[in-house]
Each structure stands twice: as C-alpha cells, then as structure tokens.
PDB file of C-alpha atoms in Angstrom:
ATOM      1  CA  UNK A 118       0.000   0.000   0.000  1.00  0.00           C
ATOM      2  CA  UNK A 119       1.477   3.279  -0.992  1.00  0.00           C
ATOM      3  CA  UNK A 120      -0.261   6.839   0.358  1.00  0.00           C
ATOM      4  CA  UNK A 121       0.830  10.201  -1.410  1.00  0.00           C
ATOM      5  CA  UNK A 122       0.287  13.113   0.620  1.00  0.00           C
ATOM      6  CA  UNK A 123       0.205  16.521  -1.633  1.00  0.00           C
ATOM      7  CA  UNK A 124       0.989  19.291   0.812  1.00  0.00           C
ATOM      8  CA  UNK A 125       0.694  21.729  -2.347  1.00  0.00           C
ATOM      9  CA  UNK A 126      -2.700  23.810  -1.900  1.00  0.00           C
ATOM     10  CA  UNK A 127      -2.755  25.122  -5.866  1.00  0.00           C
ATOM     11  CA  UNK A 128      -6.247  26.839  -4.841  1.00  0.00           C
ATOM     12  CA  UNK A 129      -4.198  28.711  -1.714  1.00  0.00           C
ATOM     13  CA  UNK A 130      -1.290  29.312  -3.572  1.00  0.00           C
ATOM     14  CA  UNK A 131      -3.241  31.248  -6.721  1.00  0.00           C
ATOM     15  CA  UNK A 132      -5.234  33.811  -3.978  1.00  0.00           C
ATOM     16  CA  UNK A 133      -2.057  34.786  -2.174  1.00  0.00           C
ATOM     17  CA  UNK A 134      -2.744  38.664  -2.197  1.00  0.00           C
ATOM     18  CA  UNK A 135       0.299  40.374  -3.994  1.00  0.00           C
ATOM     19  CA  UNK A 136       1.036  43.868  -5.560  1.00  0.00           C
ATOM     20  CA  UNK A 137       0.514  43.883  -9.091  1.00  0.00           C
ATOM     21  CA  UNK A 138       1.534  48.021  -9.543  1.00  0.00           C
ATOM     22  CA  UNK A 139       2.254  50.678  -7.059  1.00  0.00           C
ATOM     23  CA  UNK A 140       2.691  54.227  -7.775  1.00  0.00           C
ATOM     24  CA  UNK A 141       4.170  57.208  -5.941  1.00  0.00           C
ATOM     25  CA  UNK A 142       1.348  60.410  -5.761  1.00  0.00           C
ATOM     26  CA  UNK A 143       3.468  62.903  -3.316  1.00  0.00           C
ATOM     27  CA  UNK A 144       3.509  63.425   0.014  1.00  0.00           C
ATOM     28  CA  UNK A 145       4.435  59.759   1.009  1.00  0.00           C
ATOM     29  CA  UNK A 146       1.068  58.577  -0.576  1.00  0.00           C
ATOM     30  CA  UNK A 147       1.032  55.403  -2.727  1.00  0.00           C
ATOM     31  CA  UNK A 148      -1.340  54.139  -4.940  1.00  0.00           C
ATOM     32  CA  UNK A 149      -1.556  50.409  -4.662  1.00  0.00           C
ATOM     33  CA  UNK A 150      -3.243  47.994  -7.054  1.00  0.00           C
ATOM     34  CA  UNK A 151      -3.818  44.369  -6.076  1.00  0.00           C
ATOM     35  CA  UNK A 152      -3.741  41.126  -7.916  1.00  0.00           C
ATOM     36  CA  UNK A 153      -7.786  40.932  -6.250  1.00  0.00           C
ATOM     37  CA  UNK A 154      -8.489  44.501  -8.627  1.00  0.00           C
ATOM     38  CA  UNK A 155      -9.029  46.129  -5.060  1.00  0.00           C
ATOM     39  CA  UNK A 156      -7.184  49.768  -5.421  1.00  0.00           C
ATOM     40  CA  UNK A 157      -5.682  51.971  -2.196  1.00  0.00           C
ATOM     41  CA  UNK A 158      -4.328  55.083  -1.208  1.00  0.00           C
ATOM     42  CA  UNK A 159      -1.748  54.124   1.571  1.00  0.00           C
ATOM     43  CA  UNK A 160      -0.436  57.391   3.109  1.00  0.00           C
ATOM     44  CA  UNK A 161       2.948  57.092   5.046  1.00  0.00           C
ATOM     45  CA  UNK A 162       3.681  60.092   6.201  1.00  0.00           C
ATOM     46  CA  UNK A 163       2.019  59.573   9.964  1.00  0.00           C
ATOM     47  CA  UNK A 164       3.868  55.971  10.562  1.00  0.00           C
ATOM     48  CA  UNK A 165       7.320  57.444   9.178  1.00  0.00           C
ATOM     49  CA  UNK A 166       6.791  60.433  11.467  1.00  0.00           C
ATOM     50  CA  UNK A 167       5.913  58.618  14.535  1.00  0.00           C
ATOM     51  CA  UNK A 168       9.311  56.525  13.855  1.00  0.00           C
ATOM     52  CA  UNK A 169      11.965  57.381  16.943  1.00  0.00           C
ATOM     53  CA  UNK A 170      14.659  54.671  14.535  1.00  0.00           C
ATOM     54  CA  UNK A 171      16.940  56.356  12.232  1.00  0.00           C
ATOM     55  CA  UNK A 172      16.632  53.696   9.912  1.00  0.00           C
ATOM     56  CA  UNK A 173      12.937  55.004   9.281  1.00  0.00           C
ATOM     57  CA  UNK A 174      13.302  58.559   9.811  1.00  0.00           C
ATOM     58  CA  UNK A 175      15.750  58.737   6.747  1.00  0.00           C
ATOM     59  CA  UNK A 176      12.364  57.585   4.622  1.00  0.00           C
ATOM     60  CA  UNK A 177      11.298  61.545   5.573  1.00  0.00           C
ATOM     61  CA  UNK A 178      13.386  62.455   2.869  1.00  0.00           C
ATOM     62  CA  UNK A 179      10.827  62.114   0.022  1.00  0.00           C
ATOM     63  CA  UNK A 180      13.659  61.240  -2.688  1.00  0.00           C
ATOM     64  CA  UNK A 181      14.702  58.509  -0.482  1.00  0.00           C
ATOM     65  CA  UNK A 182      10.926  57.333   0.046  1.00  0.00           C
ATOM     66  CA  UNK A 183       9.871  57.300  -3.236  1.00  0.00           C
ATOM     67  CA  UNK A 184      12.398  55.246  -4.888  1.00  0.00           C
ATOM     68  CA  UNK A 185      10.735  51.751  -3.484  1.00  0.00           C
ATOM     69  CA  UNK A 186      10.766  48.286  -5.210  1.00  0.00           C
ATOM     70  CA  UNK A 187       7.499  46.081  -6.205  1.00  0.00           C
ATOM     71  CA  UNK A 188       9.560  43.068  -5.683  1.00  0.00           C
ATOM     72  CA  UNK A 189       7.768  39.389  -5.081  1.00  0.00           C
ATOM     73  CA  UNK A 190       4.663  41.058  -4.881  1.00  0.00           C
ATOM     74  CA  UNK A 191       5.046  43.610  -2.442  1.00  0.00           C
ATOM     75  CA  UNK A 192       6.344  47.623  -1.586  1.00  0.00           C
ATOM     76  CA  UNK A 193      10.285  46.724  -0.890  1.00  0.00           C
ATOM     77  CA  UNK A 194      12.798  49.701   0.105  1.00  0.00           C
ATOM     78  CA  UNK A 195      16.579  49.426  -0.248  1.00  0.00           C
ATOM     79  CA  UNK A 196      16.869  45.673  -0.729  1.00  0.00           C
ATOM     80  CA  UNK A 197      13.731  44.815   2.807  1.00  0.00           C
ATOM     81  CA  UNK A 198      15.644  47.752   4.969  1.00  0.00           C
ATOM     82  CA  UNK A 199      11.736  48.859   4.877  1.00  0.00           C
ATOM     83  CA  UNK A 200       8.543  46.445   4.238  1.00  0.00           C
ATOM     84  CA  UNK A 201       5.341  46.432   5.211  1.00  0.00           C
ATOM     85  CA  UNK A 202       2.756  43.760   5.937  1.00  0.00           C
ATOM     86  CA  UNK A 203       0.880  43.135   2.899  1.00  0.00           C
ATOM     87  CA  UNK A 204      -2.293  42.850   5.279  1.00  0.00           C
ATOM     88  CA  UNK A 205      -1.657  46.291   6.688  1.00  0.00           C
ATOM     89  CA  UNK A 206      -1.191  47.714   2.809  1.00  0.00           C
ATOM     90  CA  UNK A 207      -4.139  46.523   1.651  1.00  0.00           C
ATOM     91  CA  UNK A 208      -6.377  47.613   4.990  1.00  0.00           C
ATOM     92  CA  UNK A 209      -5.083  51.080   3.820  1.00  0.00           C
ATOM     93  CA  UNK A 210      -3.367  52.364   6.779  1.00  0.00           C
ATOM     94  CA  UNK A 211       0.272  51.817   8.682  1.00  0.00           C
ATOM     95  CA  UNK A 212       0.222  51.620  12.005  1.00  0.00           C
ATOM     96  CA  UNK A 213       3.311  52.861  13.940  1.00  0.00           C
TER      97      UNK A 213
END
C-alpha cells in the first residue's frame, strides 16, 4: 500500500494577495493595485513620522521614500531595509 500526501494547496497558492503596480502620488502617498483589482491610497507620512529609529526617519526624505521596489509582490525599500505587511497595505493604513 502506498499513500501520497500533496501538501501543495494550488487553490491557496493562486489567492495569495500580492502587488501587481504601485505608484508614488506625493507626500508619502502610494497608490496600490492588487492582484484581487481592489485599489488603495496608503499614506505614510504619519507611521514614518511617529518613527523614533533612524533607519525610518531617513524615509522623511521624500527622494529617499519614493524610490521603493514592487519586488515578489510587495512595496520593498533598499533591498527589505523597509517592508510592510501586505495585510496592513491593503487595509489602507500603517500603524506605527
């Protein structure tokens, strides 16, 4: 007797929520389009100046901020030195 046990979910693995575009407005607002079709306007600018760490306070710069990565489906900064929870992007809001 042989069993095979798939541990592959195809049907999860298709309806992972990912960032299909992403788009820089101004004032560290970002237009977001899903893979669902769901659109948001994430605005920034209250988590990044809540942030007490250095390594987010330098995202105040707005050059620095708006030259982010769609990489693997999601908003990447300076190879993951900023990322959010893709959950928390497409709710709309940041929490510090």
């Amino acid at each position: 007797m042989k069993i095979i046990v798939d541990y592959k979910d195809s049907e999860t693995e298709t309806n992972e929520l990912k960032i299909d575009s992403a788009k820089y407005l101004k004032d560290y607002k970002i237009w977001i389009k899903f893979n669902d079709g769901e659109e948001k306007l994430v605005d920034f600018k209250p988590f990044l100046s809540k942030s007490l760490h250095p390594s987010i306070k330098k995202y105040l710069d707005e050059k620095i901020f708006s030259n982010f990565s769609l990489i693997d489906g999601n908003l990447n900064w300076n190879d993951y030195d900023m990322i959010f929870p893709i959950s928390d992007l497409y709710d709309g809001k940041i929490v510090a």
